[in-house]
PDB file of C-alpha atoms in Angstrom:
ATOM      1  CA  UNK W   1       6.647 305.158 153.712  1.00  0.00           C
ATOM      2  CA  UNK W   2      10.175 306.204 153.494  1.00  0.00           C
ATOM      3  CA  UNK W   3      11.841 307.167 156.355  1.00  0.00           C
ATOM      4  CA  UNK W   4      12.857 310.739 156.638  1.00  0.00           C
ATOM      5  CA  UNK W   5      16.204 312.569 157.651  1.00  0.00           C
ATOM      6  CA  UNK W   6      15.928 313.998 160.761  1.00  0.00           C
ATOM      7  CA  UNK W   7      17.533 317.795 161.474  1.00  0.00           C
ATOM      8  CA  UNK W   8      17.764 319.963 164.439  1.00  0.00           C
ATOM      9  CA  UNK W   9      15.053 322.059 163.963  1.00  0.00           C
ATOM     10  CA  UNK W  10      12.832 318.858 162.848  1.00  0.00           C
ATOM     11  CA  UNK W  11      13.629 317.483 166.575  1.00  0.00           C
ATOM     12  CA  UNK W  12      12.921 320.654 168.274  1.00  0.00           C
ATOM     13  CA  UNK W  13       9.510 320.835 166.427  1.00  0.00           C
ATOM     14  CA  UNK W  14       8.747 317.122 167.604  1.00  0.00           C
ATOM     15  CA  UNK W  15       9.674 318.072 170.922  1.00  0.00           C
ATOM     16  CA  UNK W  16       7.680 321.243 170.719  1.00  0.00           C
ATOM     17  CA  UNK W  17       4.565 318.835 170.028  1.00  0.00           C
ATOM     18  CA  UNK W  18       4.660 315.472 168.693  1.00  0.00           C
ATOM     19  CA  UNK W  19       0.877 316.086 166.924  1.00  0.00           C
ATOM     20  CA  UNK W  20       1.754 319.149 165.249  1.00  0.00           C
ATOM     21  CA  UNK W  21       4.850 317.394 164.245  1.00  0.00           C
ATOM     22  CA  UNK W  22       2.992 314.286 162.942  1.00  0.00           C
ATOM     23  CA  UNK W  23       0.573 316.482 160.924  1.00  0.00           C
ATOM     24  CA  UNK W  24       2.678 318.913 159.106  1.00  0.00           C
ATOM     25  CA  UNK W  25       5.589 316.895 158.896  1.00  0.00           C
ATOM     26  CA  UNK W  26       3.775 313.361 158.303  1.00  0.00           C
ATOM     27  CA  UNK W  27       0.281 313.779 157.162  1.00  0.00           C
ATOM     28  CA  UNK W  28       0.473 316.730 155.792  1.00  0.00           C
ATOM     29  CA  UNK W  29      -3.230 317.602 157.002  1.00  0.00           C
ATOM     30  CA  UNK W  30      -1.618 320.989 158.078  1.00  0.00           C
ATOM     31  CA  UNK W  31      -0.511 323.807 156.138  1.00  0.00           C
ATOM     32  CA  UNK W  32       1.747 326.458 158.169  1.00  0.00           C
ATOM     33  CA  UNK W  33       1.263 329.876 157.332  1.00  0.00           C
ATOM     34  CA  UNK W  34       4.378 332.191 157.922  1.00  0.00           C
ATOM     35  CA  UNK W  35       3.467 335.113 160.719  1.00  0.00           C
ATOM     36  CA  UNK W  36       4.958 338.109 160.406  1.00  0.00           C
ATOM     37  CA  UNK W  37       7.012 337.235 162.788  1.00  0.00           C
ATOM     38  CA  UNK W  38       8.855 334.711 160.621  1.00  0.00           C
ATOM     39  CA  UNK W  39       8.487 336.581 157.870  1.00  0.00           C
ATOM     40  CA  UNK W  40      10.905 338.981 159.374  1.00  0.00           C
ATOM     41  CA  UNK W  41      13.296 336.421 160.541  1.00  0.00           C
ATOM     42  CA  UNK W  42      13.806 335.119 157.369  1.00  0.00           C
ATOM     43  CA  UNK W  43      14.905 338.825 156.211  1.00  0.00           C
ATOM     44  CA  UNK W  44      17.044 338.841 158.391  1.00  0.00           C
ATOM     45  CA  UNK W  45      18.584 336.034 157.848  1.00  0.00           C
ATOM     46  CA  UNK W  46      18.417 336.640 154.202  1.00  0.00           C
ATOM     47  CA  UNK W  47      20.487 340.104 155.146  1.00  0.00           C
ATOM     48  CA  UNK W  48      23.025 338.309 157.231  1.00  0.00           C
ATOM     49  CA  UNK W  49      24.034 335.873 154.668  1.00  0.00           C
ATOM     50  CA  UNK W  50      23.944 338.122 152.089  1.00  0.00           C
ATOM     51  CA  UNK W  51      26.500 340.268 153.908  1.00  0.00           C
ATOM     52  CA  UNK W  52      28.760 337.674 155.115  1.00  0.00           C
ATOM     53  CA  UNK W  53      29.106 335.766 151.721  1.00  0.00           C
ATOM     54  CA  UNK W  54      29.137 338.750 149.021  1.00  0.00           C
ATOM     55  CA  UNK W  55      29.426 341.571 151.035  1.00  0.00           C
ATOM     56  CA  UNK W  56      26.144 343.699 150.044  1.00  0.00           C
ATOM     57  CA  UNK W  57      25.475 346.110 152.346  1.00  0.00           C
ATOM     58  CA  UNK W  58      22.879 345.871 155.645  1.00  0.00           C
ATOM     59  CA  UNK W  59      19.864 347.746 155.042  1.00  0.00           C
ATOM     60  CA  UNK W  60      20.162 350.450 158.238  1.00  0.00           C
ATOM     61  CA  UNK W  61      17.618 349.064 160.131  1.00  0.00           C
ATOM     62  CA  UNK W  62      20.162 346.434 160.772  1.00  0.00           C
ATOM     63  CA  UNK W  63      23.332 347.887 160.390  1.00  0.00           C
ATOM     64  CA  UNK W  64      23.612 347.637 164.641  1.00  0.00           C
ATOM     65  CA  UNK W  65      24.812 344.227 163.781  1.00  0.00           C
ATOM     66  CA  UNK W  66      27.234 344.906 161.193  1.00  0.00           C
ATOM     67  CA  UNK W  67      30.778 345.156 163.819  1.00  0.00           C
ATOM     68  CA  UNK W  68      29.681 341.508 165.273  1.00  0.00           C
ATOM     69  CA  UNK W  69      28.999 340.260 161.585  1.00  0.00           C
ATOM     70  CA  UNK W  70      32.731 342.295 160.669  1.00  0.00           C
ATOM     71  CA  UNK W  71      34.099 340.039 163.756  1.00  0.00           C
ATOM     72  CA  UNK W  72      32.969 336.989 162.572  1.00  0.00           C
ATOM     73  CA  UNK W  73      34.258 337.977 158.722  1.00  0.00           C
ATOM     74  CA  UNK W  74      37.733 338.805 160.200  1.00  0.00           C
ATOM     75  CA  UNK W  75      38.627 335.695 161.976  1.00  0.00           C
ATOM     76  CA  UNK W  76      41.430 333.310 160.318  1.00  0.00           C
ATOM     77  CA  UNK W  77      40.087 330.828 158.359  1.00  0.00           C
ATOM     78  CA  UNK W  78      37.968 329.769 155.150  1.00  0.00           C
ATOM     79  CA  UNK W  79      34.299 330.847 155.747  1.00  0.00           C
ATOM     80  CA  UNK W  80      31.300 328.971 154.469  1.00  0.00           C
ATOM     81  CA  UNK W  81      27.867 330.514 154.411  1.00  0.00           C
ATOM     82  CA  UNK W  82      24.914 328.616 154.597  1.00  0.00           C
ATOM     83  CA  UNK W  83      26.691 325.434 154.228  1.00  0.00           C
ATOM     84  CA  UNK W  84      24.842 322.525 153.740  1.00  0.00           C
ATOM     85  CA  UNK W  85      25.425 319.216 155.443  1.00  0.00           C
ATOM     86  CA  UNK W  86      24.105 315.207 154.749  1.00  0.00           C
ATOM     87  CA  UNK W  87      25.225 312.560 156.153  1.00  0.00           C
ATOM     88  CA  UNK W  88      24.462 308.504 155.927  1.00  0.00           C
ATOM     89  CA  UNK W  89      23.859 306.365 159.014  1.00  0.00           C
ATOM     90  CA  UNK W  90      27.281 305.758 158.907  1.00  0.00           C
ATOM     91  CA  UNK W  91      27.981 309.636 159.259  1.00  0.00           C
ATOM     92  CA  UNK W  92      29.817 309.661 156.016  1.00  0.00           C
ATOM     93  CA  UNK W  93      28.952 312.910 153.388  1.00  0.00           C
ATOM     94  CA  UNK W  94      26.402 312.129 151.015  1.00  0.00           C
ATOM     95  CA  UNK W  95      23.903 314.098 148.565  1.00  0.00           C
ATOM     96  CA  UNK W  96      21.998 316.742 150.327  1.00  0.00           C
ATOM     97  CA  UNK W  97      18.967 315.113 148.671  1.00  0.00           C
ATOM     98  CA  UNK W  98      20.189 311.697 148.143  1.00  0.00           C
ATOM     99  CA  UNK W  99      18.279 308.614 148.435  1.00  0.00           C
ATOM    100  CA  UNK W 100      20.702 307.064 151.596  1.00  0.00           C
ATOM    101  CA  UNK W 101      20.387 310.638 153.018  1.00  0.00           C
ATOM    102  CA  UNK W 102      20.042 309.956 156.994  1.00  0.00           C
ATOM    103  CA  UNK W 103      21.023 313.699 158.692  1.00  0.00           C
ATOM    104  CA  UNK W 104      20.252 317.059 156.371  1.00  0.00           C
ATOM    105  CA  UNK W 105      20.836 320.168 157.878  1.00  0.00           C
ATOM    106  CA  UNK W 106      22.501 323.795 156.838  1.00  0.00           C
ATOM    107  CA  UNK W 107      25.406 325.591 158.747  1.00  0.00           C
ATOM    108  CA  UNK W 108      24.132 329.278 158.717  1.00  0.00           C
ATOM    109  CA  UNK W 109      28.029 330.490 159.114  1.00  0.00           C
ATOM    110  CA  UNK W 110      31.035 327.737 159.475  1.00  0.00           C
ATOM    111  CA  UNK W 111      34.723 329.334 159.493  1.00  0.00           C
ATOM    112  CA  UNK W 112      37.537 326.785 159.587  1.00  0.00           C
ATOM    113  CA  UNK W 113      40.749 327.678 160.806  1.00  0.00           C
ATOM    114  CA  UNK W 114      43.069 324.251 160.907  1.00  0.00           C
ATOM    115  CA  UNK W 115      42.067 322.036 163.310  1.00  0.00           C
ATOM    116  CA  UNK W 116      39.474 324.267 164.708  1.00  0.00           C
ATOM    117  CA  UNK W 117      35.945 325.231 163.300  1.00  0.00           C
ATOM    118  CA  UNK W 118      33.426 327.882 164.729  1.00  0.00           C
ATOM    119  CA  UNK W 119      29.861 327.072 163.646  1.00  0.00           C
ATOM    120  CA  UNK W 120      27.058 329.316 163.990  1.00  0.00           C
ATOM    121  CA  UNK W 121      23.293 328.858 163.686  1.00  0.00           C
TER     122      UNK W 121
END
């Protein structure tokens, strides 16, 4: 079996429970269905990004959140959404879905500004 590159939310779920982990994630005996819940979430999201990288509109259900996302868009700095990252087991770059991948993860917003970076997730 090849090993597999590990992630945040791939820890958190082991953590969560190691069983569940090994049968989704392992197996694959397990199918996840998406609640609605999650569902949601992943609108959200979806909206977020959206707004932060081309600028379309919130829908007004969540326009409440529109002056911290307009905070976030006005700092200094070159802004990446949903940046994704890979790294080897040396921690050098490498192709998000390359064979020698070791970490895989995505930066939901990154701004850099110099020697200083703000990372959100």
């Amino acid at each position: 079996m090849t090993p597999q590159p590990w992630s945040h939310s791939r820890l958190e779920e082991f953590k969560s429970c190691p069983r569940a982990f090994y049968e989704k994630q392992i197996a694959k005996s397990v199918i996840e269905t998406k609640g609605e819940a999650t569902v949601w979430g992943e609108q959200v999201h979806l909206h977020f990004e959206q707004f932060l990288r081309d600028g379309i509109p919130l829908p007004l259900e969540l326009q409440m959140h529109e002056a911290y996302l307009l905070e976030l868009h006005h700092l200094p700095g070159q802004a990446f959404v949903e940046q994704r990252i890979a790294l080897d087991r040396r921690a050098q770059p490498c192709e998000f879905f390359g064979g020698e991948v070791w970490y895989r993860g995505i930066i939901d917003y990154l701004k850099i500004n110099g020697t200083h970076a703000l990372v959100i997730d």
